[in-house]
Structures are given as C-alpha cells and as structure tokens.
Short mmCIF file of C-alpha atoms in Angstrom, two decimals:
data_model
loop_
_atom_site.label_atom_id
_atom_site.label_comp_id
_atom_site.label_asym_id
_atom_site.label_seq_id
_atom_site.Cartn_x
_atom_site.Cartn_y
_atom_site.Cartn_z
CA MET V 154 -19.09 3.85 13.60
CA LYS V 155 -15.30 3.47 13.29
CA ILE V 156 -12.80 3.78 10.44
CA THR V 157 -11.39 0.38 9.55
CA ASP V 158 -9.20 1.00 6.49
CA LEU V 159 -7.88 3.49 3.93
CA HIS V 160 -7.02 2.52 0.36
CA VAL V 161 -5.21 4.60 -2.26
CA MET V 162 -6.38 4.18 -5.85
CA ARG V 163 -4.66 5.78 -8.84
CA MET V 164 -5.77 6.19 -12.41
CA GLY V 165 -3.68 7.19 -15.42
CA THR V 166 -5.09 9.97 -17.57
CA PRO V 167 -4.82 9.55 -21.37
CA GLY V 168 -3.13 12.40 -23.15
CA LYS V 169 -1.18 13.53 -20.08
CA GLY V 170 2.42 12.82 -19.17
CA GLU V 171 3.91 10.57 -16.56
CA GLY V 172 3.33 11.45 -12.94
CA THR V 173 0.02 13.20 -13.68
CA ASN V 174 -2.34 10.50 -12.41
CA TRP V 175 -5.65 10.94 -10.64
CA THR V 176 -5.21 9.84 -7.03
CA PHE V 177 -8.23 8.77 -4.98
CA VAL V 178 -8.72 7.47 -1.44
CA LYS V 179 -11.37 5.09 -0.18
CA ILE V 180 -12.04 5.14 3.56
CA GLU V 181 -13.94 2.14 4.91
CA THR V 182 -15.93 1.80 8.15
CA ASP V 183 -17.24 -1.02 10.30
CA ALA V 184 -20.77 -0.05 9.25
CA GLY V 185 -20.10 -1.14 5.68
CA ILE V 186 -20.15 2.50 4.47
CA TYR V 187 -17.17 3.91 2.61
CA GLY V 188 -16.30 7.35 1.33
CA LEU V 189 -14.30 8.61 -1.65
CA GLY V 190 -11.87 11.51 -1.79
CA GLU V 191 -9.31 12.84 -4.25
CA ALA V 192 -5.82 14.30 -3.90
CA SER V 193 -4.54 14.42 -7.49
CA LEU V 194 -1.27 16.35 -7.26
CA GLN V 195 0.89 16.46 -10.36
CA TYR V 196 4.31 14.80 -10.08
CA LYS V 197 3.97 14.08 -6.34
CA ASP V 198 2.28 10.65 -6.26
CA GLU V 199 5.04 9.00 -4.25
CA GLY V 200 4.91 11.66 -1.55
CA LEU V 201 1.13 11.43 -1.36
CA ILE V 202 1.16 7.65 -0.99
CA ALA V 203 3.67 7.87 1.87
CA GLU V 204 1.57 10.55 3.59
CA PHE V 205 -1.56 8.45 3.30
CA GLY V 206 0.31 5.56 4.91
CA ALA V 207 1.21 7.75 7.88
CA PHE V 208 -2.30 9.13 8.20
CA LYS V 209 -3.89 5.68 7.93
CA ARG V 210 -2.19 4.54 11.14
CA TYR V 211 -3.78 7.47 12.96
CA LEU V 212 -7.25 7.14 11.40
CA ILE V 213 -7.93 3.47 12.10
CA GLY V 214 -10.46 3.23 14.93
CA LYS V 215 -11.51 6.89 14.77
CA ASN V 216 -15.09 8.13 14.41
CA PRO V 217 -15.53 9.33 10.79
CA PHE V 218 -18.28 11.76 11.83
CA GLU V 219 -15.78 13.88 13.81
CA ILE V 220 -14.53 15.67 10.71
CA GLU V 221 -13.37 18.88 12.42
CA ARG V 222 -11.46 16.96 15.10
CA LEU V 223 -9.79 14.69 12.54
CA TRP V 224 -8.90 17.59 10.21
CA THR V 225 -7.16 19.54 12.96
CA SER V 226 -5.45 16.44 14.34
CA LEU V 227 -4.00 15.56 10.94
CA TYR V 228 -2.90 19.11 10.23
CA ARG V 229 -1.27 19.65 13.63
CA ARG V 230 -0.06 16.09 14.23
CA VAL V 231 3.66 16.92 13.93
CA THR V 232 5.94 19.93 13.94
CA TRP V 233 5.90 20.16 10.14
CA SER V 234 2.34 21.22 9.29
CA GLY V 235 0.98 22.09 5.88
CA GLY V 236 2.56 22.13 2.44
CA PRO V 237 1.12 20.75 -0.80
CA VAL V 238 1.63 17.04 -0.12
CA THR V 239 0.36 17.01 3.46
CA THR V 240 -2.58 19.32 2.77
CA SER V 241 -3.57 17.42 -0.37
CA ALA V 242 -3.63 14.17 1.61
CA ILE V 243 -5.77 15.85 4.29
CA SER V 244 -8.05 17.20 1.55
CA ALA V 245 -8.72 13.73 0.15
CA ILE V 246 -9.40 12.29 3.60
CA ASP V 247 -11.71 15.21 4.41
CA LEU V 248 -13.69 14.66 1.21
CA ALA V 249 -14.03 10.94 1.92
CA LEU V 250 -15.30 11.67 5.45
CA TRP V 251 -18.00 14.01 4.11
CA ASP V 252 -19.03 11.31 1.64
CA ILE V 253 -19.34 8.80 4.50
CA LYS V 254 -21.41 11.18 6.60
CA GLY V 255 -23.75 12.03 3.75
CA LYS V 256 -24.28 8.35 2.94
CA ALA V 257 -24.84 7.44 6.60
CA LEU V 258 -27.44 10.19 7.04
CA GLY V 259 -28.99 9.69 3.60
CA VAL V 260 -28.43 13.23 2.30
CA PRO V 261 -26.19 14.94 -0.26
CA VAL V 262 -23.06 16.60 1.12
CA TYR V 263 -24.34 20.07 0.26
CA GLU V 264 -27.25 19.54 2.65
CA LEU V 265 -24.78 18.88 5.47
CA LEU V 266 -23.11 22.21 4.66
CA GLY V 267 -26.26 24.28 5.14
CA GLY V 268 -28.19 23.54 1.98
CA LYS V 269 -28.32 25.32 -1.34
CA SER V 270 -27.51 28.97 -1.90
CA HIS V 271 -27.79 28.37 -5.67
CA ASP V 272 -29.88 26.03 -7.80
CA LYS V 273 -27.16 25.44 -10.39
CA ILE V 274 -23.54 26.40 -10.93
CA ARG V 275 -22.16 28.28 -13.91
CA MET V 276 -19.18 26.42 -15.38
CA TYR V 277 -16.20 27.88 -17.17
CA ALA V 278 -14.49 25.78 -19.81
CA ASN V 279 -10.80 24.98 -19.73
CA GLY V 280 -8.94 22.27 -21.65
CA TRP V 281 -10.96 22.91 -24.80
CA PRO V 282 -9.71 21.71 -28.20
CA ARG V 283 -7.88 24.03 -30.54
CA LYS V 284 -5.85 23.70 -33.72
CA GLY V 285 -2.57 25.33 -32.84
CA ASN V 286 -1.68 28.38 -30.80
CA THR V 287 -2.71 30.79 -33.55
CA PRO V 288 -5.49 33.36 -33.76
CA GLU V 289 -7.28 31.10 -36.27
CA GLY V 290 -6.97 28.07 -33.96
CA ILE V 291 -8.16 30.01 -30.93
CA PHE V 292 -11.09 31.50 -32.85
CA GLU V 293 -12.27 28.06 -33.97
CA GLY V 294 -11.82 26.55 -30.50
CA VAL V 295 -13.73 29.33 -28.75
CA LYS V 296 -16.58 29.07 -31.25
CA GLN V 297 -16.92 25.38 -30.43
CA VAL V 298 -17.01 26.12 -26.69
CA VAL V 299 -19.67 28.79 -27.07
CA ASP V 300 -21.72 26.58 -29.39
CA GLN V 301 -21.83 23.98 -26.57
CA GLY V 302 -23.61 26.53 -24.38
CA TYR V 303 -20.74 27.76 -22.19
CA THR V 304 -20.82 31.44 -21.30
CA ALA V 305 -17.35 31.49 -19.73
CA LEU V 306 -13.96 30.02 -20.63
CA LYS V 307 -10.26 30.32 -19.90
CA PHE V 308 -6.99 29.83 -21.76
CA TYR V 309 -3.23 30.53 -21.69
CA PRO V 310 -2.07 33.00 -24.36
CA PHE V 311 1.16 34.14 -22.65
CA GLY V 312 3.65 31.27 -22.24
CA GLY V 313 7.43 31.42 -22.08
CA GLU V 314 9.94 33.07 -19.78
CA GLN V 315 9.20 35.57 -17.01
CA VAL V 316 10.40 38.52 -19.10
CA ALA V 317 7.94 39.02 -21.95
CA LYS V 318 9.32 40.74 -25.04
CA ILE V 319 7.11 42.85 -27.27
CA ASP V 320 6.61 40.16 -29.91
CA ARG V 321 5.43 37.67 -27.30
CA ILE V 322 2.98 40.18 -25.84
CA GLU V 323 1.68 41.04 -29.29
CA HIS V 324 1.17 37.36 -30.11
CA GLY V 325 -0.71 36.76 -26.84
CA VAL V 326 -2.91 39.82 -27.38
CA ALA V 327 -3.72 38.61 -30.90
CA LEU V 328 -4.93 35.34 -29.40
CA VAL V 329 -7.11 37.19 -26.88
CA GLU V 330 -8.50 39.40 -29.64
CA ALA V 331 -9.42 36.28 -31.64
CA ALA V 332 -11.07 34.73 -28.59
CA ARG V 333 -13.14 37.85 -27.95
CA GLU V 334 -14.19 38.06 -31.59
CA ALA V 335 -15.30 34.42 -31.55
CA ALA V 336 -17.03 34.63 -28.17
CA GLY V 337 -18.85 37.91 -28.62
CA PRO V 338 -19.24 40.58 -25.92
CA GLN V 339 -21.30 38.58 -23.40
CA VAL V 340 -19.01 35.58 -22.81
CA GLU V 341 -16.55 35.79 -19.91
CA ILE V 342 -12.91 35.13 -20.87
CA GLY V 343 -10.31 34.39 -18.22
CA ILE V 344 -6.63 34.77 -19.08
CA ASP V 345 -4.31 32.48 -17.12
CA ILE V 346 -0.68 33.64 -16.93
CA ARG V 347 0.32 30.68 -14.71
CA ALA V 348 2.72 32.97 -12.80
CA ARG V 349 5.04 33.03 -15.79
CA LEU V 350 5.67 36.80 -15.77
CA ASN V 351 7.54 39.24 -13.58
CA ILE V 352 5.81 42.44 -12.50
CA TRP V 353 7.34 44.55 -15.27
CA SER V 354 6.07 42.20 -17.98
CA ALA V 355 2.74 41.58 -16.25
CA ARG V 356 2.01 45.31 -16.15
CA ARG V 357 2.53 45.57 -19.91
CA VAL V 358 0.31 42.57 -20.52
CA ALA V 359 -2.44 43.92 -18.24
CA GLN V 360 -2.42 47.24 -20.08
CA ALA V 361 -2.65 45.48 -23.44
CA LEU V 362 -5.61 43.38 -22.26
CA GLU V 363 -7.79 46.33 -21.20
CA PRO V 364 -9.73 46.67 -24.49
CA TYR V 365 -10.94 43.05 -24.37
CA ASN V 366 -12.99 43.21 -21.15
CA ILE V 367 -11.49 40.05 -19.69
CA ALA V 368 -13.12 38.34 -16.69
CA TRP V 369 -9.80 38.02 -14.89
CA MET V 370 -6.03 37.86 -15.29
CA GLU V 371 -5.05 34.75 -13.34
CA GLU V 372 -1.76 34.33 -11.47
CA PRO V 373 -0.02 37.25 -13.21
CA ILE V 374 3.03 36.76 -10.98
CA LEU V 375 4.19 34.19 -8.47
CA TRP V 376 1.87 33.64 -5.51
CA ASP V 377 4.43 33.70 -2.70
CA ASN V 378 4.64 37.48 -2.22
CA PRO V 379 1.13 38.79 -1.44
CA GLU V 380 2.40 42.34 -0.94
CA ALA V 381 3.82 42.43 -4.47
CA LEU V 382 0.64 40.92 -5.87
CA ALA V 383 -1.47 43.49 -4.02
CA GLN V 384 0.64 46.34 -5.35
CA PHE V 385 0.27 44.97 -8.86
CA ALA V 386 -3.49 44.50 -8.53
CA HIS V 387 -3.96 48.06 -7.30
CA GLU V 388 -1.97 49.45 -10.24
CA VAL V 389 -3.71 47.71 -13.15
CA ARG V 390 -7.20 48.03 -14.57
CA VAL V 391 -8.08 44.39 -15.14
CA PRO V 392 -9.50 41.99 -12.49
CA ILE V 393 -6.89 39.79 -10.81
CA ALA V 394 -7.42 36.21 -9.61
CA THR V 395 -5.12 33.77 -7.83
CA GLY V 396 -5.08 31.01 -5.23
CA GLU V 397 -4.72 27.58 -6.83
CA GLN V 398 -1.34 27.09 -5.16
CA LEU V 399 -2.29 28.41 -1.74
CA TYR V 400 -3.23 26.06 1.09
CA THR V 401 -5.59 26.48 4.06
CA ARG V 402 -7.14 29.63 5.50
CA TRP V 403 -3.70 30.73 6.72
CA GLY V 404 -2.38 30.79 3.17
CA PHE V 405 -5.21 33.08 2.07
CA ARG V 406 -5.18 35.39 5.10
CA SER V 407 -2.57 37.91 3.89
CA LEU V 408 -4.01 37.94 0.38
CA LEU V 409 -7.41 38.94 1.74
CA GLU V 410 -6.13 41.40 4.33
CA LEU V 411 -4.20 43.27 1.62
CA ASN V 412 -7.29 43.46 -0.62
CA ALA V 413 -5.05 42.02 -3.30
CA VAL V 414 -7.59 40.30 -5.54
CA GLY V 415 -11.30 40.18 -6.32
CA ILE V 416 -11.40 36.45 -7.12
CA ILE V 417 -9.75 33.60 -5.23
CA GLN V 418 -9.30 30.09 -6.65
CA PRO V 419 -8.61 27.53 -3.91
CA ASP V 420 -8.41 23.90 -5.03
CA ILE V 421 -10.59 21.47 -3.08
CA CYS V 422 -8.01 18.68 -3.54
CA HIS V 423 -5.09 20.74 -2.23
CA ALA V 424 -6.24 23.57 0.05
CA GLY V 425 -7.87 21.43 2.73
CA GLY V 426 -10.99 19.80 1.33
CA ILE V 427 -14.56 20.97 1.83
CA THR V 428 -14.02 21.67 5.54
CA GLU V 429 -11.31 24.22 4.79
CA LEU V 430 -12.71 25.69 1.58
CA LYS V 431 -15.96 26.52 3.37
CA LYS V 432 -13.92 28.54 5.86
CA ILE V 433 -11.80 30.18 3.16
CA ALA V 434 -14.98 31.20 1.33
CA ALA V 435 -16.43 32.68 4.52
CA MET V 436 -13.23 34.67 5.10
CA ALA V 437 -13.37 35.92 1.52
CA GLU V 438 -16.99 36.97 1.90
CA THR V 439 -16.04 39.41 4.67
CA TYR V 440 -13.73 41.13 2.14
CA TYR V 441 -16.38 41.00 -0.63
CA VAL V 442 -14.18 38.61 -2.61
CA THR V 443 -15.76 35.96 -4.80
CA VAL V 444 -14.68 32.31 -5.12
CA ALA V 445 -14.09 30.33 -8.33
CA PRO V 446 -12.55 27.03 -7.21
CA HIS V 447 -9.63 25.75 -9.25
CA ASN V 448 -10.12 22.29 -10.71
CA SER V 449 -7.72 20.61 -13.12
CA ASN V 450 -8.17 17.27 -11.35
CA GLY V 451 -10.36 14.19 -11.59
CA PRO V 452 -14.08 13.47 -11.21
CA ILE V 453 -14.36 13.42 -7.40
CA SER V 454 -12.69 16.84 -7.28
CA THR V 455 -15.23 18.16 -9.77
CA ILE V 456 -18.24 16.75 -7.94
CA ALA V 457 -17.02 17.83 -4.51
CA SER V 458 -16.42 21.35 -5.86
CA LEU V 459 -20.00 21.46 -7.15
CA HIS V 460 -21.34 20.51 -3.71
CA LEU V 461 -19.28 23.33 -2.18
CA ASP V 462 -20.33 25.85 -4.85
CA LEU V 463 -24.01 25.16 -4.27
CA CYS V 464 -23.85 26.16 -0.61
CA ILE V 465 -21.54 29.22 -0.53
CA HIS V 466 -23.05 32.63 -1.26
CA ASN V 467 -19.94 34.05 -2.94
CA SER V 468 -19.30 31.31 -5.51
CA LEU V 469 -18.70 32.82 -8.94
CA MET V 470 -18.31 29.86 -11.27
CA GLN V 471 -16.62 26.47 -11.44
CA GLU V 472 -13.72 25.38 -13.63
CA ILE V 473 -14.09 22.19 -15.68
CA PHE V 474 -11.74 20.63 -18.23
CA LEU V 475 -13.70 19.72 -21.35
CA SER V 476 -10.99 17.25 -22.31
CA SER V 477 -11.67 15.26 -19.12
CA ILE V 478 -15.49 15.07 -19.12
CA GLY V 479 -15.60 11.93 -21.25
CA LEU V 480 -13.24 10.10 -18.89
CA TYR V 481 -15.13 11.41 -15.86
CA ASN V 482 -18.31 9.87 -17.18
CA GLU V 483 -16.60 6.62 -18.08
CA VAL V 484 -15.34 6.05 -14.54
CA LEU V 485 -18.35 7.46 -12.62
CA THR V 486 -21.54 5.54 -11.92
CA GLN V 487 -23.55 8.67 -12.76
CA PRO V 488 -22.49 11.26 -15.34
CA ILE V 489 -21.49 14.86 -14.85
CA GLU V 490 -23.86 16.76 -17.12
CA VAL V 491 -23.22 20.35 -18.22
CA ILE V 492 -26.42 21.85 -19.61
CA ASP V 493 -26.36 25.33 -21.16
CA GLY V 494 -23.07 26.00 -19.41
CA HIS V 495 -24.38 25.07 -15.95
CA CYS V 496 -24.09 22.00 -13.75
CA VAL V 497 -25.37 20.40 -10.56
CA PRO V 498 -23.93 17.36 -8.77
CA PRO V 499 -25.61 13.99 -9.34
CA GLU V 500 -28.54 13.17 -7.08
CA GLY V 501 -28.00 10.87 -4.11
CA PRO V 502 -26.49 10.72 -0.62
CA GLY V 503 -22.87 11.76 -0.13
CA TRP V 504 -21.37 12.68 -3.49
CA GLY V 505 -24.19 10.82 -5.25
CA VAL V 506 -21.72 8.73 -7.27
CA ASP V 507 -19.19 5.93 -7.03
CA LEU V 508 -16.10 4.99 -9.05
CA LYS V 509 -16.18 1.96 -11.33
CA ALA V 510 -13.37 -0.40 -10.32
CA ASP V 511 -13.20 -2.04 -13.74
CA VAL V 512 -12.66 1.31 -15.46
CA LEU V 513 -9.97 2.29 -12.95
CA ALA V 514 -8.19 -0.94 -13.84
CA LYS V 515 -8.26 -0.01 -17.55
CA TYR V 516 -6.12 3.06 -16.91
CA PRO V 517 -3.11 2.06 -14.78
CA PRO V 518 -1.09 4.93 -13.27
CA LYS V 519 1.91 6.22 -15.18
CA PRO V 520 5.05 6.17 -13.02
CA PHE V 521 8.02 8.41 -13.53
CA THR V 522 10.93 7.31 -15.69
CA PRO V 523 14.37 7.44 -14.01
CA ILE V 524 15.23 10.62 -12.18
CA GLU V 525 17.51 12.07 -14.83
CA SER V 526 14.55 12.57 -17.20
CA GLU V 527 11.93 13.84 -14.77
CA PRO V 528 9.97 16.83 -16.15
CA TYR V 529 10.50 20.29 -14.70
CA VAL V 530 9.32 23.69 -15.84
CA GLU V 531 12.09 26.07 -16.81
CA PHE V 532 11.70 29.72 -15.82
#
C-alpha cells in the first residue's frame, strides 16, 4: 500500500471568530483506503496549509503503515524541527495514518495501541452555557451540566491582566464558590487560569481556592519556564495541571523531571498525534503523573483522544466542549454520545466514523480580515 494524496479540509465553527476553523486532513492510498486527521490550530490556518503542502511532497509514495518511520522523518526532516505549526501538521498526518491502518486491518485504533485499559472514559465539561459571568449565572450553568450527568467540569473565573488585584480575585472566588454550591461536594471542578497570572497573583489565587476542593488549577502561569512552575506547584496546596501548549515528549521532559505537576494535558492535535501522546503518557506514568488530554478542537480530535484514553493506564478524564457536540454529530457519520458523564468512541475500524462532505460544505472556513484588525490577546 502506498500514499497517493493528501487533502486539507477546513470547516468554519459557528459562534467562533475568524481564523478559528476546524482543519482536517484526508490521506488517500492506492488501496482505496483513506484516513482522517485533525490539526485545528487557532489563527494559524495559513501556516498549517503551507506545512501540509511541504509534507505532502514527502509522503506521496510512502507506506502508510510505517507510522514511526514517517513521524520521525517529518519531525527531523529539516534543521527547524518542532513548534506549534509543524507539530500540529505532523499530529494530523499521524492520526490519519492510524485511521488507515485500523481500517486496513479491520480493527479500532485502540486495539492497535494495545487494547483497552478502561471500558469507558469519564468526560469533563467545558464550553457549557451560562448567563453572564456572575455567581448567579455560574450557579445556573453548573446545575445544568450536573443535571446532564457530568461529574466533572471546568471554567475560567480569573480573566484579565497578569497582576490580579484584590477585587478581581474576590470576584473569581465568588464564581468558584457558586460553582461548588451548585455542583455539590462530589463533582470535580477544574479552574483554568489560561496562564493569565504572574506568580505573585497566582499564589494569592491558589490560597483563596483552597476551601473549594478544586480538581486542579490549570496553567496558573506561563508554560515556558518549568522551573518557575515547579517552584509554584511545590508552594501551593491545590493540584496543578498544564501542558496544552507543550509539544512532543521533549517539551514535557523537564516538567516531569522537576515533579512540577500532577496532571498533564497534551493536545492530540498539537503535541504529536497518538504516536507521541502514547509516549508522553508512558513517560508521565513513570513519575506517577496522570493524563487529561486537552481538547478544544473538532470531532476527529475528540474521537482520537477517546481511543488514546481507552488504552493508557494513567488517563484521568477527557475534556469535551458541550457547545460543540451538536456540530460534531452533524458532521460525523456516527454520533459522539456522552452517557452519565462517560463516553466511548463509535464502533468500527479506524476511528469508526467519517466526515460528511455535504455538512463540511455548509460551514465554509472563516478567513482573517486584513492584517491591521487581526485579533491578539493583550497581557
């Protein structure tokens, strides 16, 4: 079997801004089997498309079963290895190759990875509806999530600049208090800081969160100084999680060696695909660190993450955006079903699903407006 072509397919996502499309790849073979991958990377579509063009020239004629050889060849092909655009493109190709192999052998991807370690995966809800960023709005939103059967959720109560003043901390804590009251004592609540705080402010926030028994404080500070993050994690009394903006096993190495966190959150669309996340999870297991893959992407990302979660011993739970499930199930040939807060991938070889071309066509990608009005986050 040989690779004959690679196509990039993009889909606009209702309710999100320009440049936040879902980006898929379809790799075709001379056996009539094709595989699907995803590399949705906010605001970097143009870079991804160019990278796929470069990779396509290399992939044509290669054996799609040689996933390890192809992964390493793509990653090491030039002097400039890694980075979010390159590694996201590799991730999508890797996912598509696993889909091809599963289809060719007639088994789900998780069977190729060693089979199940779990029968179902606990999901944690993100992107859930709320009426305003007030305690009343958060209370109502959390109640709706819990009533749907979820036993874990996440939200973002501490926005703004890196230096958090007392009134901002008090407002964020009031939101967490409302969430805990609505959820009850048994539901896990993750608090995502999105690296918006400096260490001084993050310490104050961590201390204020102690009474609410949170599941984790996510990305309390920027991810590019593992020593600082480790120092912070060792000083506070709440669990720390990070990893959505780290790539490959090399990006996670220092974090693990420093015993900086108890939960890592690699993204299957950005950190290297299933091939690399399996290795990252194995590294984490030697440090007794659990894995909760990040997932703010599209449907292939979600399904591929579920296949990974099923076969790694140290998977904790899987992120899913409630606001995206309806669109997932519109574009997929089989639905993603969350039952009592748990999920399994659809049955069938490979991913077990396909994308509907007619639905993709209904949601054209949203390009950027001229450069002077491109969106950037202010710190």
